[in-house]
Every structure is written in structure tokens, then in C-alpha cells.
CSV table of C-alpha atoms in Angstrom, one decimal:
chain,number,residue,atom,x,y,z
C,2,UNK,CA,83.1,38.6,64.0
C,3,UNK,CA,79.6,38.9,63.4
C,4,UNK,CA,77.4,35.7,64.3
C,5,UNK,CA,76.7,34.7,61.4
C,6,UNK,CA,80.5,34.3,60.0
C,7,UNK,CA,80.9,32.7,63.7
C,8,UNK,CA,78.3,30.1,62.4
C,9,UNK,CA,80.3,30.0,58.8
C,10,UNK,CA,83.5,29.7,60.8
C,11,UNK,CA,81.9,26.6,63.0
C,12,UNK,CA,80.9,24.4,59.3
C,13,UNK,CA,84.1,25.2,57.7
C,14,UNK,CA,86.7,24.0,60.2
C,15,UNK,CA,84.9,21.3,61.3
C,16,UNK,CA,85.3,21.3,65.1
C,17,UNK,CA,89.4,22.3,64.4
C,18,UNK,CA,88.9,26.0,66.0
C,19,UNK,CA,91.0,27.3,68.7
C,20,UNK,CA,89.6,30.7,70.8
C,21,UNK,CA,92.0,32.6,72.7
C,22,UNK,CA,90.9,35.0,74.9
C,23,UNK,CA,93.6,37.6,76.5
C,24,UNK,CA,96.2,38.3,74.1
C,25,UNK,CA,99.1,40.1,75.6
C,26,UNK,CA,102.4,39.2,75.6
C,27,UNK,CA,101.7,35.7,75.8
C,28,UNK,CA,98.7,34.8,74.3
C,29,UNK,CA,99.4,36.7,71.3
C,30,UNK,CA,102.2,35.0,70.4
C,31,UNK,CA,100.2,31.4,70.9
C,32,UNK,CA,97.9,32.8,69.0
C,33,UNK,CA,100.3,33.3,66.1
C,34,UNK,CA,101.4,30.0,66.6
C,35,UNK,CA,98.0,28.7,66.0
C,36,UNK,CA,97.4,30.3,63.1
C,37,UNK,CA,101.0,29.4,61.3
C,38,UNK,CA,100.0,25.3,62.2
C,39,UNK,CA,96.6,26.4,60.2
C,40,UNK,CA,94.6,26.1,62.8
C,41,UNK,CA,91.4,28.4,62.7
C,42,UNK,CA,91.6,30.6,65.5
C,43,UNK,CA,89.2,33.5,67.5
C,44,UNK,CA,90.9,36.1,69.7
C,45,UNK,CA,89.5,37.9,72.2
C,46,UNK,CA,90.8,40.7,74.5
C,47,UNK,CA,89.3,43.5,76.5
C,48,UNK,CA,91.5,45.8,74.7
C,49,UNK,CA,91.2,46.3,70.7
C,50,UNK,CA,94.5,47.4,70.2
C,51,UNK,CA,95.5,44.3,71.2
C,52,UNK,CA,94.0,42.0,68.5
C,53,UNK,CA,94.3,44.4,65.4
C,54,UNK,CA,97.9,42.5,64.7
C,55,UNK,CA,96.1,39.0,65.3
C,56,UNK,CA,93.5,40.2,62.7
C,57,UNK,CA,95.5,41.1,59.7
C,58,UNK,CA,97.7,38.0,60.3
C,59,UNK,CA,94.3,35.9,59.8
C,60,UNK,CA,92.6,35.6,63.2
C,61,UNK,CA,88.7,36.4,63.8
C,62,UNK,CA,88.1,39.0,66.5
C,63,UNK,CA,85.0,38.1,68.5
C,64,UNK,CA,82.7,40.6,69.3
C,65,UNK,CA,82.6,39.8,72.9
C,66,UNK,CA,84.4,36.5,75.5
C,67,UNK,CA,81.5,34.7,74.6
C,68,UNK,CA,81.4,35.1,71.0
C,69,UNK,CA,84.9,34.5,70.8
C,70,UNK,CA,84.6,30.7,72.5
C,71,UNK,CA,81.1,29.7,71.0
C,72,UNK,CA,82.1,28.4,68.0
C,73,UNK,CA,85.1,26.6,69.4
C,74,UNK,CA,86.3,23.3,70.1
C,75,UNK,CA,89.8,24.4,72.3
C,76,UNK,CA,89.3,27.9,74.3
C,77,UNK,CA,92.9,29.2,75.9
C,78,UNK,CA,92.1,31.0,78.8
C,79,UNK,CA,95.7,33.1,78.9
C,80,UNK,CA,94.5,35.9,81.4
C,81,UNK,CA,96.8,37.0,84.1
C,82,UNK,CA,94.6,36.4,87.6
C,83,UNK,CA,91.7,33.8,89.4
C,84,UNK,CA,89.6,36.9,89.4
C,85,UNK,CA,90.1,38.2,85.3
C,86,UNK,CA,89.7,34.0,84.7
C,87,UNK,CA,86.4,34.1,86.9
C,88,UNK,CA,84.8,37.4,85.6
C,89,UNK,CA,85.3,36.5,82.1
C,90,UNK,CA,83.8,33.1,82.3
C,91,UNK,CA,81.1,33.2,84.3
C,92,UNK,CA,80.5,37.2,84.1
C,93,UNK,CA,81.1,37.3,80.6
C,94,UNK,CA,79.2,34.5,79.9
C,95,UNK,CA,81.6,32.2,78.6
C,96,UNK,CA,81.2,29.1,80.0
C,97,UNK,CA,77.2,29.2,79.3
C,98,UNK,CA,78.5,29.8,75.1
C,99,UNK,CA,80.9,27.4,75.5
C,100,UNK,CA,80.2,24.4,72.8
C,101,UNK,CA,79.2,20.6,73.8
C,102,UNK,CA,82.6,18.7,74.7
C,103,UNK,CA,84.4,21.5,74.5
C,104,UNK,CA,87.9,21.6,76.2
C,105,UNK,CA,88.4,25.0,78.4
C,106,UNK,CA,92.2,25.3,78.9
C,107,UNK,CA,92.9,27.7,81.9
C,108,UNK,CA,96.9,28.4,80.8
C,109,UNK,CA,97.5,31.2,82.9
C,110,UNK,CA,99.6,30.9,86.3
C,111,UNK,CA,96.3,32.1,88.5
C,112,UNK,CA,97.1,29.7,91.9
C,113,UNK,CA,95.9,26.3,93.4
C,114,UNK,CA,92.7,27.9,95.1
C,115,UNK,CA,91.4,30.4,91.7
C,116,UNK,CA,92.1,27.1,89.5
C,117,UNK,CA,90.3,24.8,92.0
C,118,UNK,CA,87.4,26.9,92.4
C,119,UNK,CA,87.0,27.9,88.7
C,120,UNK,CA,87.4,23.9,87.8
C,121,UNK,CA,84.3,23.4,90.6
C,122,UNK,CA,82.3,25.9,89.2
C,123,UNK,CA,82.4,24.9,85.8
C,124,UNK,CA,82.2,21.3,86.7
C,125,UNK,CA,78.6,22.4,88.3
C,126,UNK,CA,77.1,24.6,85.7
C,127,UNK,CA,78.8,23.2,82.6
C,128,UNK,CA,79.4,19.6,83.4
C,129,UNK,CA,79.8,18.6,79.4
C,130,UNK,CA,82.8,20.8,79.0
C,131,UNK,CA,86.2,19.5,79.4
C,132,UNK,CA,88.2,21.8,82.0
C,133,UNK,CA,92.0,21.7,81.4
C,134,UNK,CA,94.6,23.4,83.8
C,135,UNK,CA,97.3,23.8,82.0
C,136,UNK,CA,99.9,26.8,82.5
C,137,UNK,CA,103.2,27.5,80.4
C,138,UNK,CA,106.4,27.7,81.2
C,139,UNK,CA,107.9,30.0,79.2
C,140,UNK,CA,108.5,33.7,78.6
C,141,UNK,CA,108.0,36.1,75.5
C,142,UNK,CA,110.8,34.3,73.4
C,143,UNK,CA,109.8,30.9,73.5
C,144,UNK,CA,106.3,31.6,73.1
C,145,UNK,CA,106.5,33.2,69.3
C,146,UNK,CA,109.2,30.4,68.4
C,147,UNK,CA,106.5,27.6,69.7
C,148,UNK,CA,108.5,26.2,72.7
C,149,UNK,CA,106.3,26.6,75.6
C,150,UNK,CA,106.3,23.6,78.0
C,151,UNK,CA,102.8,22.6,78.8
C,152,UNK,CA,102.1,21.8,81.9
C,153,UNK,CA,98.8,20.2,81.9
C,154,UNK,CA,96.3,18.1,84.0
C,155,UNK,CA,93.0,17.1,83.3
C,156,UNK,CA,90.5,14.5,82.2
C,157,UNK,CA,92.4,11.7,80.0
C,158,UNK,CA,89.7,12.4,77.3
C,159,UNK,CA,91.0,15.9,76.9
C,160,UNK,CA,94.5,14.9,75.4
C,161,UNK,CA,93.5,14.3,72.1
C,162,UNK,CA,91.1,17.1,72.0
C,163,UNK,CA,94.2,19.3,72.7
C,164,UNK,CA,97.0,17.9,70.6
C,165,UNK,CA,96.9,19.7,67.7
C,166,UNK,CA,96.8,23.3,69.3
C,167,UNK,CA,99.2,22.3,72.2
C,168,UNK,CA,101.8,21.1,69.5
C,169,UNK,CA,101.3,24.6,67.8
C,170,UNK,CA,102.6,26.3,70.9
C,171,UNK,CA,104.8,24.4,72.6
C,172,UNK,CA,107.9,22.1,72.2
C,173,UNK,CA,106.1,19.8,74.8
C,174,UNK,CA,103.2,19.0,76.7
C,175,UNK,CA,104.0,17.1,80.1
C,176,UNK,CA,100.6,15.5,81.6
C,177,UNK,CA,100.2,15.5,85.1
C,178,UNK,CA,97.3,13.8,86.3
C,179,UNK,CA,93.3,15.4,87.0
C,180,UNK,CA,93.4,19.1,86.8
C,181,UNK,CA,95.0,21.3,89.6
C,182,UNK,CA,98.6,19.1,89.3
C,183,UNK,CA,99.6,21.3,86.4
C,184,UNK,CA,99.0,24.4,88.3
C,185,UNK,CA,101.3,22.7,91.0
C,186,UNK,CA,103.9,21.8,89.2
C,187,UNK,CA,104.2,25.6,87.9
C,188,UNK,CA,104.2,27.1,91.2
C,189,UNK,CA,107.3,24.8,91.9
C,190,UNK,CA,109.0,25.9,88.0
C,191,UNK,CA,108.6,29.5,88.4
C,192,UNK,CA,109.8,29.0,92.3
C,193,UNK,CA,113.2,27.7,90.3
C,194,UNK,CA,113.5,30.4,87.7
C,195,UNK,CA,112.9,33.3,90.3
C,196,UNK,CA,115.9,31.6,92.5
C,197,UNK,CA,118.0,31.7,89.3
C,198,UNK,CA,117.4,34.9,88.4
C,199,UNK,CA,117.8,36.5,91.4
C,200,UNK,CA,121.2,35.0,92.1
C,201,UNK,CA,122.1,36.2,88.7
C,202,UNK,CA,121.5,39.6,89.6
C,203,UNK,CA,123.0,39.4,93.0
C,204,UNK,CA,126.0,37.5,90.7
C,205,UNK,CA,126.2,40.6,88.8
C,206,UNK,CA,126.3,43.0,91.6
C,207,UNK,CA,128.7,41.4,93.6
C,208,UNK,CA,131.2,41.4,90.6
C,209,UNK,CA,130.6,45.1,90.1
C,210,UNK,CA,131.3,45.3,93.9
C,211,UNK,CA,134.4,43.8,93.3
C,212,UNK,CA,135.7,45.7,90.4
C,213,UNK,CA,135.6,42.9,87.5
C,214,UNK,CA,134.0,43.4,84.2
C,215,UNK,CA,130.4,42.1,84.3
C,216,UNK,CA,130.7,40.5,80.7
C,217,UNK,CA,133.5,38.6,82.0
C,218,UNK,CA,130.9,36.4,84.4
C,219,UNK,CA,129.1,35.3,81.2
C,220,UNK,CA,132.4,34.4,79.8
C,221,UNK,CA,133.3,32.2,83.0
C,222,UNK,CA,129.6,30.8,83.2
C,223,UNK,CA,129.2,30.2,79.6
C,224,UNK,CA,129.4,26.2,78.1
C,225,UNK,CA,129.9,24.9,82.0
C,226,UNK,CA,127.7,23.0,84.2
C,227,UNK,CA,126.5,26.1,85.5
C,228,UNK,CA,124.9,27.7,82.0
C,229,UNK,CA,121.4,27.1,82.5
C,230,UNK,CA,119.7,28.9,79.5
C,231,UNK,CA,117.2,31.2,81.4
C,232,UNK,CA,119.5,32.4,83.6
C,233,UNK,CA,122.4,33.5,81.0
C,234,UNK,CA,119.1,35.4,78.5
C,235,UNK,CA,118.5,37.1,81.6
C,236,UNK,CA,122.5,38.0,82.7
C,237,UNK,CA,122.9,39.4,79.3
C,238,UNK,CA,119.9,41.6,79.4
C,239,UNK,CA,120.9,42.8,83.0
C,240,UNK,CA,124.9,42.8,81.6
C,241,UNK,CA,123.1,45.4,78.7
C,242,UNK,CA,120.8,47.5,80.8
C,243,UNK,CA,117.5,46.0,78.6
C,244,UNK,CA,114.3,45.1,80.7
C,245,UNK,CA,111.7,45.3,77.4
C,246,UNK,CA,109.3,42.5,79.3
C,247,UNK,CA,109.8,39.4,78.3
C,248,UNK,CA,108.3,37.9,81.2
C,249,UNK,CA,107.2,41.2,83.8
C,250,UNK,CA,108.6,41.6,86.9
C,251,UNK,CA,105.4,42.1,88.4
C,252,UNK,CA,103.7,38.9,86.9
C,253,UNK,CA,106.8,36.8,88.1
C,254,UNK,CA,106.4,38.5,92.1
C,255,UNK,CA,102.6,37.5,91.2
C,256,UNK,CA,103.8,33.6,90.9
C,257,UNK,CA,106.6,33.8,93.6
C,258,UNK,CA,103.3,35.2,95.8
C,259,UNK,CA,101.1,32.8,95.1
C,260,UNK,CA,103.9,29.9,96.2
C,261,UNK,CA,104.8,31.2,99.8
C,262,UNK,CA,100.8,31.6,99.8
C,263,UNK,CA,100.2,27.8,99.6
C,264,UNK,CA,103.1,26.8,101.6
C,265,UNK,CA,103.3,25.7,105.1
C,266,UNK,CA,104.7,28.1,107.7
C,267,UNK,CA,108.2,29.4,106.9
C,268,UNK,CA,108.9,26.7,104.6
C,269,UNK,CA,110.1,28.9,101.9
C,270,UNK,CA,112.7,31.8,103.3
C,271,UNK,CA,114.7,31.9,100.2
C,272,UNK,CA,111.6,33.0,98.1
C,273,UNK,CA,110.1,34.7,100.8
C,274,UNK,CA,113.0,37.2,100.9
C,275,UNK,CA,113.2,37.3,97.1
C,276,UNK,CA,109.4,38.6,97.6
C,277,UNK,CA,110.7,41.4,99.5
C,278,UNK,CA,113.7,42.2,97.5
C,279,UNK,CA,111.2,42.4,94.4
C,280,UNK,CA,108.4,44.1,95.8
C,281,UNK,CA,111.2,47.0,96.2
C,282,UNK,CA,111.7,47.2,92.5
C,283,UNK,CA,107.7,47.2,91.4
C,284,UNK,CA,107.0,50.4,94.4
C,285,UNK,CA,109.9,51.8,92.1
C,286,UNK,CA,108.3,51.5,89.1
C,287,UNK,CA,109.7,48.8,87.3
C,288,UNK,CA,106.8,46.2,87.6
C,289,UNK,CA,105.6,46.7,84.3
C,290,UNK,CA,109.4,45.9,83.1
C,291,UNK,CA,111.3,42.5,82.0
C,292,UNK,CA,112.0,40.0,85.7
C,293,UNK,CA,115.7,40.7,84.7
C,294,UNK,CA,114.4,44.3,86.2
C,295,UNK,CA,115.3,42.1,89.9
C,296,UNK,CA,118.4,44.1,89.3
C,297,UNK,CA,117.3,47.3,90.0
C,298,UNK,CA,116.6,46.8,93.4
C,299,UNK,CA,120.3,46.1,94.5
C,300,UNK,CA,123.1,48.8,94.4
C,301,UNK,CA,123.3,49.4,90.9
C,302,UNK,CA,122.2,48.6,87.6
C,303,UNK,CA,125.4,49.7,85.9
């Protein structure tokens, strides 16, 4: 996108355009999302490959971070670390192209401290821009069918800036007070999910230990009390042998990480022991591989 359609771009859509910069797994699909609520939308990503799609299905590219977010009145941060967040805003020169009362929405999981220091800096050097923290819950699936939850915090006068693109992507938007709650809150979510999938695939082993047929423990689970959606997607991609990421391993140790990191003492022994248990399967390889790749680290994956 060359400045001057960036500039065409800006008097056509009338404040209404989203950016997104990083578009993996994730932000890809929101993108998509986006675009199908006809919302005028710029991607960005260090790698071309990975907004050729985005382009034919009627995104601009920007050139650069920066030329990607000028022009916009929402920018989705969906990048996977405090440091990628950092050097893309403020090395990149994003937050000094950033438009007048412009919302910056920080939706990846990056940690308490990263978002805290980010949301400072900006507040210094860009004090006009509105600075959202708002990560998703969510893997792969729900993210190209528009059901993220949004877990967001920040200034009141953000909300409606958001609506419209936060509806695109998600099947709600929970709001959770000034910015750095909705960073909490996911650190305590994805502390849940890890728990359930990890007893799954301990669930799975022990029934292989004991000779049964591991379809038959989603036959006993399924339509009970104990049928919690994430956890059966994930026994029936472990049942089948399929870790394609959805959500990958290595990202999930990543948020189980960056929870024992901000609690107190040994105040989390469950996860801290998950944390070892997974950290065995991403020195084997499998980081780059779905979370239901937790398996692969017990006995057998059979």
C-alpha cells in the first residue's frame, strides 16, 4: 500500500479502518473476520508470505508497521512477545504514525510487566492514543468462526471506538476495568485450559495403561457434567494422533510461564509441574505443534 492509496484509504472509510499487524495463526483469521463484517482493514507482518492470502481476500498490505497503523482508527497488535510488541511500536515507529485518538489494542498474551511497561511508554510519548489491553481467549477454531472472547481493559472512552471490530472477531467482549486487568484475567484462563488439557492427556494415558479403548473415554465423558468443550476438541485430536496447531504448544508453555512468573512463591505447583512436563515435549521438538502435543511427553502417543 503505497501512501498515497493509504491517504485514499483514510477519506473513504471515514475513520472505520482496522490495522492488524502480525498475522499468523491468529491474527489472520481476525483479520478475515474483519474484512467479512466490511470493515476496511491493513495487515502487516514481518513475513510476506503471510499476508498474500489477506490481500487477495481484500486487505491492504502496508509497506511497513508504521504504514500499516497510520491511516487507522483500531490497530490489533496480535504479536506473540513484550519484546516483538515493544520493537514494533516504538522501533518500528508505530506509535509516533499512529492517528489522533486512535485505539492501540495490544491482543496478544505478552504478561503483566511487557503490557504495563508498553501501556507507560505509550502513555508518555503518545498520550492522545487510546491504549487497550485486550488478549483472546481462543484458539485457531474459534478465531476464523468469530468467537474469540475478549478480554479487555482500558479507558471507558475506548469501548465504542472498539465495538464494531471487537464484534467482528469475537462472540464477546468482557470489560475489565483500566488496562493491565485484561492481561490478568488471561493469565488465570489459559492457567484453566492448560490444567484441562493436561489431565486429558494424562486421562488418555492412563486408560491406554489400563488396556481400554481410548475412544471409549470420550464416549463416557461426552454430554456429562464433565464435557467441557476445549478439553473433548483436544482428547479427540490426541485420541487421532493430529497436533496441526491450533493453539502451539510452545505459545501455551509461553502463558503457563508467564503465570508461575507473577505468582507468589510456590503458589502454583500444579502448573509449575505441567511447565516441566511440557518443556519435555518442546526440547523434543513438538513446540511448533498443536497444545494437544502435551501428550507426547508421557508414555505413549498411541
Amino acid at each position: 500500500m503505497t501512501r498515497g492509496e493509504s491517504q485514499m484509504a483514510t477519506e473513504d472509510d471515514a475513520g472505520r479502518r482496522v490495522a492488524v499487524l502480525g498475522t499468523g495463526i491468529m491474527g489472520s483469521a481476525m483479520a478475515r473476520n474483519l474484512l467479512a463484517a466490511g470493515l476496511p482493514t491493513t495487515v502487516w507482518d514481518r513475513s510476506q508470505a503471510a499476508t498474500a492470502q489477506l490481500r487477495q481476500a481484500g486487505a491492504a498490505v502496508g509497506s511497513s508497521a508504521a504504514d500499516a497503523a497510520r491511516d487507522a482508527s483500531v490497530v490489533i497488535s496480535m504479536l506473540p512477545t513484550a519484546d516483538v510488541v515493544s520493537s514494533v511500536l516504538f522501533d518500528d515507529g508505530v506509535a509516533a504514525a499512529l492517528a489522533r485518538g486512535a485505539v492501540l489494542a495490544q491482543m496478544g498474551t505478552i504478561g503483566l510487566t511487557g503490557t504495563a511497561q508498553i501501556g507507560e511508554r505509550l502513555g508518555r510519548e503518545r498520550p492522545d492514543v487510546l491504549f487497550v489491553d485486550a488478549p483472546v481467549s481462543g484458539s485457531k477454531g474459534p478465531a476464523e468462526a468469530g468467537q474469540l472472547l475478549i478480554l479487555a481493559s482500558g479507558p471507558p472512552a475506548a469501548v465504542p471506538l472498539t465495538e464494531p471490530a471487537f464484534a467482528a472477531m469475537g462472540r464477546r467482549t468482557v470489560w475489565l476495568g483500566p488496562a493491565g486487568q485484561g492481561s490478568r484475567m488471561k493469565l488465570a484462563v489459559n492457567a484453566y485450559m492448560s490444567i484441562l488439557i493436561e489431565g486429558v492427556a494424562e486421562a488418555l494415558e492412563l486408560a491406554r495403561e489400563l488396556g481400554l479403548e481410548e475412544s471409549k473415554l470420550a464416549d463416557a465423558i461426552e454430554g456429562g457434567p464433565l464435557d467441557a468443550p476445549i478439553a473433548g476438541a483436544k482428547l479427540l485430536k490426541m485420541e487421532r494422533g493430529d497436533y496441526a496447531p491450533e493453539f502451539p504448544l510452545e505459545w501455551a508453555l509461553k502463558d503457563v510461564d508467564l503465570a508461575i512468573g507473577v505468582a507468589s512463591g510456590d503458589a502454583l505447583p500444579l502448573l509449575a509441574a505441567l511447565s516441566r512436563q511440557w518443556r519435555t515435549a518442546v526440547a523434543e521438538g513438538h513446540g511448533r505443534e498443536d497444545v494437544s502435543a502435551a501428550r507426547l511427553a508421557l508414555g505413549s502417543d498411541s
